[in-house]
Structures are given as C-alpha cells and as structure tokens.
Amino acid sequence: MSHYRSSRHHGLIALAAIIALLPLVLSNKYFYDVAILIGFNAIVCIGLNLLIGYAGQISLGHAGFFGLGAYASAILTGNYGWPPVIAALAGMAGVGSLAFLAGRPILKLKGHYLAMATLGLGIIISLVIVNQDRLTGGPDGITVGPFSVLGFALENERAWYWFIGGLLLLTVWLSQNLIDSPMGRALRALHSSEVGAQAAGINAAAHKLQIFVLSATFAAGAGSLAAHYSGFITPAKAGFIHSVELVTMVVLGGMASIYGAVVGAAVLTLLPQILTVLKDYEMVVLGAVMMATMIFLPRGLVPSLAALCERWRDLLPPSLVLRLEALIGRGRKP
Amino acid sequence: MSAPARPPEGGASQSPERAQPANRTHPLPQEGGRGDGSSTPARPPEGGASQSPERAQPANRTHPLSQEGGRGEGPRMTILSVQNLSRRFGGLTAVDDVSLAVSPGTVHAVIGPNGAGKTTLLNLMCGIYTPSSGSIWLDDHDLSGAPHYAFARLGLGRTFQTPQIFNNMSALENVMVGRYMHEQRGLFLGLAEALLRLPTLRAAERRSREEAAELMRVVGLERYLDAEADALPYGALKRLEIARALALKPKLLLLDEPAAGLNHSEAVEIEQLIGQLVERGMTVVLVEHNMRLVMEVSDAILVLDHGRRLAEGPPQMVREDPRVIEAYLGKEAAEDARSAVAV
Amino acid sequence: MSQTLSTRSLRWCLAGLALAAPWFSAPTLAQEPIKIGSFLSVTGPASFLGDPELKTLEMYIERVNAAGGVLGRKLQLVSYDDAGDAEKARTFATRLIEQDKVDVIVGGSTTGSTMAAVPLAEKAAIPFISLAGAVVIIEPVKKWVFKTPHTDRMACEKVFVDLQARKLSKLGLISGSGGFDKSMRAECLKVAPKYQIDIVADETYGAGDTDMSAQLTKIKNTAGVQAVLNPGFGQGPAIVTKNFKQLGITVPLYQSHGVASKEFIKLAGDAAEGVRLPASALLVAEALPESDAQKKVLVSYKQSYEGKFKSDVSTFGGHAYDGLMLAVEAMKKAGSTDKAKVRDALEATKGYMGTAGVVNMSANDHMGLDLTAFRMLEVKGGNWVLVK
Ligand SMILES: Nc1ncnc2c1ncn2[C@@H]1O[C@H](COP(=O)(O)OP(=O)(O)O)[C@@H](O)[C@H]1O
Ligand SMILES: [Mg+2]
C-alpha cells in the first residue's frame, strides 16, 4: 500500500513536470488555447470519473451543471457586477444545491434509468438556459467578462495556462486523496457490491448523493472559469452533446482512473484538432479511433496500458520496471 | 465474556423442549415475561407452538435460548430477537412465521435443505429484505424495516453465501471498508478531511491499515496483504469476508454458508476459524450445510423447511428429533452427524 | 496551391517543397498565397448555414484564382468546421490567427460562433467578416469586425414600412422559441415605436409544437388586430400559416425572411396564398426587372451555385459570396494584404453590389446595407412574387 501512495506522489510529480515543461513546445497562443481546453475538460472529467468510474453512477447531464456554472458567472458578473471569484463560488454552491435536490430522487434509479433521468435533467437545464433569454441571451449566447483573482486579472493565454495547470494539479490531488480515504473506499465499495457496502454500514444512497453533488460542483466550477476564459458562452455547452463528449472522455481514458480522465480529456480535445484536416472524414476517423480503443483497450487507455505494462514487466529489468511503474501510477480496475 | 455467556451443553440437552418460548418473548426487559411466552395474549396463537408440542413447556432459565430469563436480575441476555418473521415473494412464502432469539456468546445455527429460506431469514435479520410481517430487535432497537446499513452500524456483521467482495480494490482495502463506521465522521467533515488528507485522517488511515492487516492475519490471509482482491482464490474470499465483517467489531456475526464451495481442507480451516471466533466469545448465527461443523460449534440449531420452523433446540436434540431425521436429514445424514460429534 | 499548376511533375516538386518548407525557416516565395481563413458550422445543427457557405467560398476562391488571383497572388482557403459550437469556433479562430497566420477571416456561421471569435480578432488586429445575422456583431461597432447579412431588425423594419404603406398599425406577433425567432421578435419589439406600430398581441410557441391554434385564437380575439407577423424559422411558420387559415383570420399575415424558400410554400400549401415576407432579392433573382442593378450579380451567383452543386441556392451562401468579394475588393483597393490597410479599405467600401444589396460601409456602420436589401414578396399561385 505504501507502494500505491508513493506512486500517487510520482504521478502528481510527473503531471506537474509535464505542465511545467509543456510551454517549451507551446509555440503560440493556439497551442496554449488547446492546452487550456484540455485542462478544463480534464477537471470536469476527473469529477465525472469520481461519479462514474469510482462510484459506478452514470450521469448524462453533467454538461448541464457545467453550463449552469458558466451562466451563473456570466450573469452574476455581467448583470450584477459580482466579483468573478464570488460569482464562481455562488455558481458552484447553487449547482451543488440543485444536484442535491435533484439527486435524491434520481440516484435511487440504476443503470439505464439513471442514465435517462440525468439525461432529462441536463436537457431541462439547457432548455431553461435557452428560454430565459432575458437573462441568458437565449440561443445566441452571452458575453462574459475577464476573470480576476484578488485583483489580479487573467489577461492572456499564459496566465490562464498556469492558473488552469495549477487547478488541474489541485483537482488531481484532491481526488486522489478522496479515493484513498474511508469515503473513497465506501464509494468504490458500493460500486462493486452495494449489498456488501451496506453490510459494512455504508449508507449507499447518502454516498451516491454526496459524490453526485461533489462531481456536479467540479463541473460548475470548471464551467465558470471556462466561460470567463472563452469570453462568450452559448447554451450548446450545457447541451446533451457536450454531456456525451464528457462521458466519452472518461470512458476512453479509463474508468476509475484519475489520470485516465486527464488522458481521455487530452486525447479527445486534441484529436479533433488533428483530424480536422480530414474534413468530411473527420467524424468517421474519430469514431474509428474510439471504437478501436474500446476494442483493443477495453478498460480505457490508462488502465489497459497499465495492465499491459504489468504483463510486460517480467520481460524488463526490475529497476526499470520500478521507475516506470512510479511514473504511470498503478491502474485501478473499474 | 465467552465462558460465562455460554451455558453448559448439558443444560441444553437436559430440557430441549423448553427452548422455544424464549423466541416469542420480547427482547426488551419485561416484567413477568418469562416462561409464559406461549400464552402471551399480545401474540396470536403461534402456529409453531401448536405444531411442536415441546414448545408448550415453560422455559428453562438455564437454557441458552432462554437467557432473557435472567434479564430481570442483570444484563439483558438477548442480542438478536426475531419474532414471527415472514417474508413473501409473490405467492411464495420464503420465510413463514419464524422466531428466534440469540444470546450473547452463543452460536445459533440455521439449517435446512436448499431453498428452505435460510438466506432469506439472514437477509431479513440484517435489513436487506424488509419483513412482510414480524419484527426484528437488535439489543433494544426495533429494526424492523430499517435499512441494511443501520443494522451494521448497531454491530451486526455478516458474510454472504456468494461472497460480496469489492473487486475494485486490494484485499486489505476490503477489510478497511469493514472499518468504515469506526472511521466515519459525517458526510461533510469526512469529505473535507478526505479531500485535504488532513493529518488526523492520515493517522487514522495508518491505524486502519494496521488493524485491517491484523485481521487478515487472524483469518489467515497474511499471504495476500499486498494482493488485489480479485487475485484471491475462492476459499480466501470467504475468509476475506469474515475479516471484513470482523473489522466492524460486531456484536453479532451472521455467516451464510461460510464453508460452501470449499474443498475439504479449506472447509476445515474455516471451521477452525469459526471455532476460534466462538472461543473468543463472538455471537454467531450460522447457516451451514456442513453438519459436522454445525454440530460441533452450535449451541442451538433451528431447522427450517419450506420457510417454516421444523424443529429447534440444541444439537443433540435436533439430531435426535425423529422428524428432523425423517423429514430432513435422512438416516444417513443422521448417522453422519452422530459420528461427526463422536470425532 | 498545387492545383493550379499545369504539369504533374511541377506539382510534385511543389508538394515536396511544401512539405520541406517548415525545415527552412527563411525562404518565403514571392508567390506565397493570400490566406483566407474561415470557420463555419458545416456540420451540426447549423449546417444549413455552414454547408452552402463553405461550398460558395471554395467555388469562388477557385474562380478568383483561375482569373489570376488577387494582387498577383493566389487565394488559399483555410477552413475549419466548428459544428456550431462557439468554443470550437474560438479555438479554430485562434488557430487561424496564430497557427495558419491567415490574412483575413471570412466566417462565423452563427451569432454565437462569431461572438466567440470577436475578441480574438480585435486583439490580434485582423479583419473579420462575419456571416451571421445578429445586430450585436456590429453594434456597438468593433474596429476589426464586419458582417454581410442584413439584420433581423431590418426585416422588421421592412415589414413595418409595408404596414405603413397599407395604413395598418396594430400588429399581433406570434414567434417561435429558436434563436432566430427570439432575436427577431426582440428586434421587432424594439423598433416598432419608430414606425408607429402598436404590438397588440405577443404570443410564442415551442420548438416542437404542432398546433398553434390556441395562440392564434388569442390574437384573433384581441381587439383591433390589423395584421399578424410570425418571426419564425423551420416548420413552425408553415403550421402557423395553416392554422391561421383554418381559424378564418382575414387580416394580412407576414412571415419572416427565415422561411423565404420554396419549402415553405410546399409545407403550407394553399394557406400560403397572400402571405407576405421580406426576403433577399436572391430568391427572385430571375424575376427582377432588367433595370434592377442587383440582377446581374444575383443571377450570376444563383446560376453558378445551382449549376455546380445541383441544389437550390440559399441566401446564406450569398452571404459568404459577399464576404469573400468584400475582402477581395478591399485587398485590391489597399494594394496589399496589410491588415490595417485592408480593414481601412473595408470600412471605406462604397457602392459594392452584393447578393444582399448595395454595401456602403462607414466608421459607424460595419454592415452597410439599407432596407433596399430586402424585397417584399407575396405568395401568388404557389409562387413568390415581388410586391410592387
Ligand atoms: N429475492 C427473491 N425473490 C424471489 N424469490 C426469492 C428471493 N430470494 C429468495 N427467494 C426464494 O425463497 C426461497 C428461499 O430461498 P433462500 O432463502 O435462498 O433459501 P436457502 O438459503 O435456504 O437455500 C427460494 O424458493 C427462493 O427461490
Ligand atoms: Mg442460501
């Protein structure tokens, strides 16, 4: 177990190193922009993976929470002049409360029914955003002012990059802490066997609700910041397609893997940028890549590759194995 | 607490027929509740009582199953009390008007052919199923209809016929999950502590790991301290479940066929493990097909058939009960049992 | 760029050069193409905009190049599909500016995707000609941002002018809940007082509604209603038109430019008779009198598009045509691709005849269209006819 904990630190260090060194190859604002988008998506996906991968509860409505966070920031800073940080926190609190209220009945459902219910919740949220056009600007979207923390405004891509990079590290750290705590074990336990978890005194319903709220709050926070970064937000960000994109990132990267969520977000943010040159074939190739991944690496990129490495490590010198393992972090099964 | 809580076997065999009224007695201290359980006006005429003549006898205060008799004088003597419990699944009555009282430090076995309703009874006793009728008391808490986890929090640990292992974590973490209720600090404080990994949590986690590891040693799983749960063989999973249940620091342990699916030597190991637990004074409700094990460790045996009580009493009595022999055990089985006890 | 070279070997040579180019930092060929950047909603819910826009850009860039290009250089189109997602639009706009280093941007199919890219164009100081409708794009005026389509407000104004001519002033509104619908409704409400139009009823219907009788009955029962306007897009207006007829409402019904297509008449059937709407002249190109100064450009674009793609021309493709041609004209006038000079030339555009109408830009009007850009049409005998 000390093994797991030390590899956890190694993972964080590796991620920090990547974030620190990446600017060496980010030669212009466009690359920064893509890196920042990866950061936002990764933060949402880590939160979503806590819910889907660790606690085993699906949500097809997370974009709704993301969108609500974004619009809360847009409206509270734009119409009411709130400071961005306060607006973002208020948005997170509001979304957390909504998730709490909606989650109580919804999370009693399982499997397809839960998927349908969260889907419905997301659709309702995006409809409200579209229809409350006096506040939200309706389908055309709404302009959002710049973000500032303690009077220090994030003006350019570089500033945003370091801010989001730091936030991503923080999110990874918090999530790893959670997973490796009594509460995290409770979540993983109820995913694996709800009856077994209850036999250990775990109130499954309360824990599902708690992680649902936490995960929705992560999404709302990322939404707030993404809105400020973009400077403009449309209801599409709260829509069903965005929800599916987020779930796809989680599944592709690897369920129940925090780095999987990061890798999934990175791959699915980067791929469209690379494949866009294929024009009409972009979607076909993207689909093929995802299908191939799920066929050959069925547990998602990170856990499947980690398992492969484990299988190969007998062939490698032990010292190298130790070092590699530390880098990857041990993949955990969904 | 072990020795005094377990009355001598002899007491049980002396007056087996007096065992029953205890089952119908309220677990809470009651004035004058002893010995006249069968005539308690609040209870409808018990089908079980009229069927089994031996139950008509007044309770023998020295019998392990009627220790509530002592409650007027000192500590309460029933941990778990189940009264007139029934559970229907559609048209099928899986458990039909079953009553049971478990005294601290005793091993109460539930036997019966497959489909007799043993697992259903256990599931009722720990809140997985809600009773169609009847009540369940754990200490002085009426838990009828309470959720499963609430039973666990009051000190009821259990294992499952099909092990409910958390395959998404290590074996050690499985046991640590069992410590959940001793680590839990409320959803919000717990969340903050967990997210920030505060020093208090770190210390608690270290202790938790040590204790879980110790429990793994107790059940003989020291080989798997670093293993992922899904890497364990079946026999080890059964023991892992016991370790997890023990991590709860339970007052009462429900074991559902702990030896099922095990080969002979594994079964013997489980048997020894249960023996150790019982020696340490653990109160156990045991569902098991292995008669040798049952006869050896049980203080009392409840025989179920088609959801109903067929017989109940100390092993010797059950073993000798002609109806059990005829209707359930069969002659060979009865002989098996006899020879097993002789061992 | 290799497409225009005649011999195969030369083509390969150039392709090789293009591949090798990144390895040599310095050599910039004199004949380096002018890069026209574009991000359009080619797929997704707004593909009805992006698809004809992209086709138009591709077709006309080819034509311009065949005719010798601009300033002796070829045009090169760099386009991305934002799928109607504003965030993607922003990233692609960044890519056009930072990575592809385009000279001008002609794109942004939707208001959302345009608005997401506006701050980038402003910051990077690059001319950006949007193909989206809303007034917010050019109001307030943004130094580097222009647009080619007429606005919803102008559609309202065109209707109001027609109402004035018919001496009608009490108008009932029934609008859908899509982006187009909402935006136009808001604009109509805003400019109504200027034309002494009284909005006496203001009903809305949902996106998937299949019967609007209830709303129309309310309007019918509103005292003094003299005409009804339906700012709407998609299937809704056809249903409104049918219900309108079924309820026996006799006042004039106006639709918006959002349904200015044969499809609308097909859907609404007989009920469409007598319905009026403001529309781009492109829709009735061939029916325009020879004296109409716009006719030549309209017919030429229409025939080219329909000839090549075998599908009905749309005003949206026309917006892309206008955007590209405005950029080309501005570069010719500026005599260079210097961004500031091109911007100044764009702002100084006068009398340019496009598919949307005559464009006269100024420092405080980055669209430059007036109401003549719209023609009032009426359905007669199952066809669109110009209202004289
Ligand atoms: N959840 C359930 N739904 C329907 N029938 C059930 C359920 N659980 C148990 N039963 C039925 O109840 C009867 C008793 O089952 P069980 O308690 O598992 O028997 P045992 O453990 O003694 O073998 C069986 O006939 C079984 O099919
Ligand atoms: Mg069973």
Coordinates of C-alpha atoms and ligand atoms in Angstrom, one line a residue, chain B residues 89 92 94 112-121 129 161 256-257 287 289, ligand 1:
Chain B
F89 CA -42.0 -13.2 -2.7
L92 CA -44.0 -17.9 -2.3
A94 CA -39.8 -17.9 1.7
G112 CA -32.4 -26.9 6.2
P113 CA -32.4 -28.1 2.6
N114 CA -31.7 -25.7 -0.3
G115 CA -34.5 -23.3 -0.7
A116 CA -35.7 -23.7 2.8
G117 CA -35.4 -19.9 3.4
K118 CA -32.1 -19.7 5.4
T119 CA -30.6 -17.0 3.3
T120 CA -33.8 -15.1 3.2
L121 CA -34.0 -15.3 7.0
Y129 CA -35.1 -7.6 2.9
Q161 CA -23.3 -17.2 0.6
D256 CA -24.2 -17.6 5.4
E257 CA -22.6 -20.9 4.3
V287 CA -26.1 -21.1 8.1
H289 CA -24.7 -27.4 5.3
Ligands
LIG1 N1 -35.4 -12.0 -3.9 C1 -36.2 -13.1 -4.1 N2 -37.2 -13.0 -4.9 C2 -38.0 -14.1 -5.1 N3 -37.8 -15.3 -4.5 C3 -36.8 -15.4 -3.7 C4 -35.9 -14.3 -3.4 N4 -35.0 -14.7 -2.5 C5 -35.2 -16.0 -2.2 N5 -36.3 -16.4 -2.9 C6 -36.9 -17.7 -2.8 O1 -37.1 -18.0 -1.5 C7 -36.9 -19.4 -1.2 C8 -35.8 -19.5 -0.1 O2 -34.6 -19.1 -0.7 P1 -33.2 -19.0 0.2 O3 -33.6 -18.2 1.4 O4 -32.2 -18.5 -0.7 O5 -33.0 -20.5 0.6 P2 -31.7 -21.2 1.2 O6 -30.8 -20.1 1.6 O7 -32.3 -21.8 2.4 O8 -31.2 -22.1 0.2 C9 -36.4 -20.0 -2.5 O9 -37.5 -20.7 -3.1 C10 -36.0 -18.8 -3.3 O10 -36.2 -19.1 -4.7

